[in-house]
Coordinates of C-alpha atoms in Angstrom, one line a residue:
M111 CA 214.7 117.6 114.9
D112 CA 217.5 115.1 114.5
L113 CA 220.8 116.8 113.6
D114 CA 222.2 113.6 111.9
S115 CA 219.2 113.8 109.5
V116 CA 219.8 117.5 108.9
R117 CA 223.5 116.8 108.3
T118 CA 222.6 114.0 105.9
F119 CA 220.2 116.3 104.0
V120 CA 222.9 119.0 103.5
A121 CA 225.5 116.4 102.4
A122 CA 223.0 114.9 99.9
A123 CA 222.1 118.4 98.6
D124 CA 225.7 119.3 98.1
A125 CA 226.6 115.9 96.5
G126 CA 223.5 115.6 94.3
R127 CA 223.6 111.8 94.9
F128 CA 222.6 109.7 97.9
Q129 CA 225.5 107.3 97.2
E130 CA 228.1 110.1 97.4
A131 CA 226.6 111.5 100.5
A132 CA 226.7 108.1 102.1
A133 CA 230.4 107.8 101.2
E134 CA 231.1 111.2 102.7
L135 CA 229.3 110.4 105.9
A136 CA 230.7 106.9 106.2
V137 CA 227.2 105.3 106.3
T138 CA 225.3 103.1 103.9
Q139 CA 223.1 104.5 101.1
Q140 CA 220.1 102.9 102.8
A141 CA 220.9 104.9 106.0
V142 CA 221.0 108.1 104.0
S143 CA 217.6 107.3 102.4
K144 CA 216.1 106.5 105.9
R145 CA 217.4 109.7 107.4
I146 CA 216.0 111.8 104.5
A147 CA 212.7 110.1 104.7
A148 CA 212.5 110.7 108.5
L149 CA 213.3 114.4 108.0
E150 CA 210.6 114.7 105.3
R151 CA 208.0 113.1 107.7
I152 CA 208.9 115.6 110.4
L153 CA 208.7 118.6 107.9
G154 CA 205.7 117.2 106.0
V155 CA 207.2 118.0 102.6
R156 CA 209.3 116.3 99.9
L157 CA 212.9 117.5 100.0
F158 CA 214.3 115.6 96.9
T159 CA 213.1 114.4 93.6
R160 CA 214.9 111.3 92.2
T161 CA 216.2 111.7 88.7
P162 CA 218.4 109.6 86.4
R163 CA 221.3 111.8 87.4
G164 CA 220.7 111.5 91.1
A165 CA 218.6 113.5 93.5
E166 CA 217.5 117.1 93.0
L167 CA 216.1 119.5 95.6
T168 CA 212.4 120.3 95.4
I169 CA 211.3 123.9 95.9
D170 CA 210.7 123.0 99.6
G171 CA 214.2 121.5 99.8
Q172 CA 215.7 124.6 98.3
A173 CA 213.9 126.7 100.8
F174 CA 215.0 124.5 103.7
L175 CA 218.7 124.2 102.7
P176 CA 220.0 127.6 104.0
H177 CA 218.2 127.0 107.4
A178 CA 219.6 123.5 107.6
R179 CA 223.1 124.9 107.1
E180 CA 222.5 127.5 109.9
L181 CA 221.2 124.7 112.2
L182 CA 224.5 122.8 111.8
R183 CA 226.5 126.0 112.4
V184 CA 224.6 126.8 115.6
A185 CA 225.1 123.2 116.8
E186 CA 228.8 123.4 116.2
R187 CA 229.1 126.7 118.1
A188 CA 227.1 125.1 121.0
V189 CA 229.5 122.2 121.1
A190 CA 232.6 124.4 120.8
S191 CA 231.4 126.6 123.7
V192 CA 231.9 123.7 126.2
R193 CA 234.7 121.8 124.5
A194 CA 237.7 121.2 126.7
G195 CA 240.2 124.1 126.3
S196 CA 237.8 126.4 124.5
R197 CA 236.8 128.3 127.6
P198 CA 238.9 130.1 130.3
L199 CA 240.3 128.1 133.2
R200 CA 238.3 129.2 136.2
V201 CA 240.2 129.2 139.5
D202 CA 239.2 130.3 143.0
V203 CA 241.9 132.1 145.0
I204 CA 239.8 133.2 148.1
A205 CA 241.1 136.7 148.1
S206 CA 242.8 139.0 145.6
R207 CA 245.8 139.9 147.7
S208 CA 246.5 136.4 149.0
G209 CA 249.4 134.1 148.5
A210 CA 247.2 131.9 146.2
S211 CA 246.5 135.0 144.0
G212 CA 250.2 135.5 143.8
L213 CA 250.6 131.9 142.6
M214 CA 248.1 132.5 139.8
R215 CA 249.8 135.7 138.8
G216 CA 253.0 133.8 138.4
F217 CA 251.2 131.2 136.3
H218 CA 249.8 133.9 134.1
R219 CA 253.2 135.4 133.5
A220 CA 254.6 132.0 132.6
H221 CA 251.6 131.1 130.4
P222 CA 250.0 134.3 129.0
E223 CA 248.4 132.2 126.2
I224 CA 246.0 130.5 128.7
E225 CA 242.8 132.5 129.3
L226 CA 241.9 132.7 133.0
D227 CA 238.9 133.5 135.1
V228 CA 239.9 134.2 138.7
V229 CA 237.1 134.1 141.2
M230 CA 236.9 134.4 145.0
L231 CA 234.6 132.0 146.9
F232 CA 234.2 132.2 150.7
D233 CA 234.2 128.8 152.3
I234 CA 235.5 125.3 151.4
E235 CA 232.1 123.8 151.1
T236 CA 231.1 126.3 148.4
A237 CA 234.4 125.8 146.6
V238 CA 234.1 122.0 146.6
A239 CA 230.5 122.2 145.4
A240 CA 231.6 124.5 142.6
I241 CA 234.4 122.1 141.6
R242 CA 232.0 119.2 141.5
S243 CA 229.4 121.0 139.4
G244 CA 232.0 122.3 137.0
V245 CA 231.4 126.0 137.9
I246 CA 235.1 126.3 138.6
D247 CA 238.1 124.1 137.7
A248 CA 240.2 124.5 140.8
S249 CA 240.5 126.1 144.2
F250 CA 243.3 127.0 146.6
R251 CA 242.4 125.8 150.2
A252 CA 243.9 124.4 153.4
V253 CA 243.3 120.7 153.3
A254 CA 241.6 119.1 155.2
V255 CA 239.6 120.7 158.0
P256 CA 239.2 118.3 160.9
G257 CA 236.0 116.2 160.6
R258 CA 235.4 117.3 157.0
L259 CA 237.1 115.0 154.6
L260 CA 237.1 115.8 150.9
P261 CA 234.8 113.9 148.6
E262 CA 236.5 110.9 146.9
D263 CA 236.2 112.6 143.5
I264 CA 238.2 115.7 144.6
E265 CA 241.9 115.6 144.3
S266 CA 244.4 117.8 146.1
V267 CA 248.1 118.6 146.2
R268 CA 249.9 120.9 148.6
V269 CA 251.5 123.8 146.6
L270 CA 252.6 126.4 149.1
D271 CA 253.6 126.7 152.8
E272 CA 253.3 130.4 153.4
A273 CA 255.1 131.7 156.5
L274 CA 253.2 133.9 158.9
Q275 CA 254.6 137.3 159.8
L276 CA 253.6 139.6 162.7
L277 CA 252.3 143.0 161.6
T278 CA 252.6 145.8 164.2
G279 CA 252.3 149.6 164.4
P280 CA 255.4 151.7 165.1
A281 CA 254.6 152.0 168.9
H282 CA 254.1 148.3 169.5
A283 CA 256.4 146.7 172.0
L284 CA 257.8 144.3 169.4
A285 CA 258.0 146.9 166.5
G286 CA 261.8 147.2 166.7
S287 CA 262.4 143.4 166.5
R288 CA 264.1 141.9 163.5
S289 CA 262.3 138.7 164.2
V290 CA 260.1 137.3 167.1
T291 CA 259.8 133.8 168.4
V292 CA 256.4 132.2 168.9
A293 CA 257.1 132.2 172.7
Q294 CA 257.6 136.0 172.6
L295 CA 254.1 136.4 171.3
A296 CA 252.5 135.0 174.4
G297 CA 250.7 137.7 176.3
H298 CA 250.4 140.0 173.3
R299 CA 247.0 140.7 171.7
I300 CA 246.7 139.6 168.1
W301 CA 243.7 141.0 166.4
M302 CA 242.2 139.1 163.4
P303 CA 238.6 140.2 162.8
G304 CA 238.5 138.2 159.5
I305 CA 238.4 134.8 161.3
V306 CA 235.0 133.2 160.7
P307 CA 234.0 130.1 162.7
G308 CA 233.7 127.0 160.6
T309 CA 236.2 128.1 157.9
E310 CA 239.5 126.3 157.3
W311 CA 241.5 129.4 158.4
A312 CA 239.5 129.4 161.7
A313 CA 240.5 125.8 162.2
Y314 CA 244.2 126.7 161.5
Y315 CA 244.3 129.6 164.0
D316 CA 242.4 127.5 166.6
D317 CA 245.2 124.9 166.4
L318 CA 247.9 127.6 166.5
V319 CA 246.4 129.1 169.7
A320 CA 246.0 125.7 171.3
E321 CA 249.6 124.7 170.4
F322 CA 251.4 127.8 171.6
G323 CA 249.0 129.5 174.0
L324 CA 248.6 132.7 172.0
A325 CA 245.8 135.2 172.4
I326 CA 244.0 135.8 169.1
E327 CA 241.0 138.0 169.1
A328 CA 238.4 138.0 166.3
T329 CA 236.1 140.6 167.9
G330 CA 234.4 143.5 166.2
P331 CA 233.1 143.8 162.6
N332 CA 235.5 143.0 159.7
F333 CA 235.7 146.3 157.7
G334 CA 238.4 144.9 155.4
S335 CA 242.2 145.2 155.2
D336 CA 242.4 149.0 155.0
A337 CA 240.5 149.4 158.3
L338 CA 242.6 146.6 159.9
L339 CA 245.8 148.4 158.9
D340 CA 244.6 151.7 160.2
T341 CA 243.7 150.2 163.6
I342 CA 247.0 148.3 163.9
A343 CA 249.0 151.5 163.0
D344 CA 247.1 153.5 165.7
T345 CA 246.9 151.0 168.5
P346 CA 250.1 150.0 170.2
A347 CA 248.5 147.1 172.1
L348 CA 247.4 145.3 168.9
A349 CA 249.2 143.3 166.3
T350 CA 248.0 140.9 163.6
F351 CA 249.2 138.0 161.5
M352 CA 249.8 138.3 157.8
G353 CA 251.0 135.8 155.2
E354 CA 254.5 136.4 153.9
Q355 CA 253.2 136.6 150.4
T356 CA 250.1 138.7 151.1
R357 CA 250.4 142.0 149.3
L358 CA 249.0 145.0 151.1
V359 CA 249.7 148.7 150.6
W360 CA 249.4 151.3 153.3
P361 CA 250.3 155.0 153.8
A362 CA 253.9 155.7 154.6
D363 CA 253.0 157.5 157.8
H364 CA 251.4 154.3 159.2
G365 CA 254.9 153.1 160.0
L366 CA 253.8 149.4 160.0
R367 CA 256.3 146.7 160.5
R368 CA 256.3 143.1 159.1
I369 CA 258.3 140.9 161.4
P370 CA 259.2 137.2 160.7
V371 CA 258.1 134.7 163.3
T372 CA 260.5 131.9 164.2
D373 CA 261.1 128.9 166.5
P374 CA 259.1 127.5 164.9
T375 CA 257.7 129.5 161.9
P376 CA 254.0 128.9 161.6
V377 CA 253.2 128.2 157.9
Y378 CA 249.7 128.3 156.3
P379 CA 249.3 125.3 154.0
H380 CA 247.8 126.1 150.6
S381 CA 246.6 123.2 148.5
L382 CA 245.2 123.1 145.0
L383 CA 241.8 121.2 144.7
W384 CA 240.3 119.9 141.5
H385 CA 237.9 117.2 140.2
R386 CA 239.6 114.0 139.1
D387 CA 237.6 113.9 135.9
N388 CA 238.1 117.5 134.9
P389 CA 239.3 117.4 131.2
H390 CA 240.4 121.1 130.8
P391 CA 243.9 120.9 129.3
A392 CA 245.0 124.1 131.1
L393 CA 244.4 122.5 134.5
A394 CA 247.2 120.0 133.8
T395 CA 249.4 122.9 132.8
L396 CA 248.6 124.7 136.0
R397 CA 249.4 121.6 138.1
A398 CA 252.7 121.1 136.3
H399 CA 253.6 124.8 136.8
L400 CA 252.8 124.6 140.6
A401 CA 254.8 121.3 140.9
A402 CA 257.8 122.9 139.3
T403 CA 257.7 126.1 141.3
A404 CA 256.6 124.9 144.7
A405 CA 259.2 124.7 147.5
G406 CA 259.4 121.8 149.9
H407 CA 256.8 121.2 152.6
D408 CA 257.2 120.6 156.4
A409 CA 260.7 122.2 156.4
A410 CA 262.7 122.0 159.6
G411 CA 261.8 124.8 161.9
T412 CA 258.2 125.2 160.7
W413 CA 254.8 124.3 162.1
A414 CA 251.5 123.4 160.5
P415 CA 248.4 121.7 162.0
G416 CA 248.5 118.0 162.2
W417 CA 245.3 117.7 160.1
T418 CA 247.0 119.2 157.1
R419 CA 247.2 116.7 154.3
R420 CA 250.9 115.9 153.4
S421 CA 250.5 115.6 149.6

């Protein structure tokens, strides 16, 4: 059933004259007549009776009128459900305790009026596919993994260089250090069971190992951050890397130490990805917020992989 015909029927019923309905709808009176006639053919009934005073509803027209109004209300609600700005802004942050999640918390504090849906997708291919299909509006990722360029319709901008820190237990040989150089880490076992081959963070740590001759182990099952912290606290021979803005909580008796890494400081490059044709108004607000709050990139004394997009 054509909604323009239904809308024309309701306008004519309310006005009582086809001429007035035509003026309200900004169409010709002939167009009104044609739409009403088409609707009558579909329904198989007469909806109006012409009179000297205009057009009056038949019994069938009176019966159809409340349903016609409801059809238009349902159509309007359907359109409103997908209209730009009428739904929450959906953003992928990879992990709830990550630096990207912290950026979104800062955005929410600055713009509490914007409704958000925060999701956590695993790999960059899934995130890009979700952006292109409209399932999400944006994603925080390291851009771009070697050999896997972003599609031309995906835009990106670098929003955070997050310094890595060394996390050790109290009995680790470096636990008493106020800072450690990358060279000092050579020969120490760095355990990171969350590294998954093929991911952008695996590519990052592969380059870090190759550049500085570090020993990063990804052995064993990944039981999550709590199990990782328990192991690091109890095993003097192991340490791990953690982003400076990663927020984890552990028992006080663990005695864990977060130690800055220097000369140079490895930084993990977070970029925001989005579809160039995404019309959601809150996406522009998010990008402006990140542009205003982001620090500089590639600062002196820092290191990031050569494949990281400088944008």
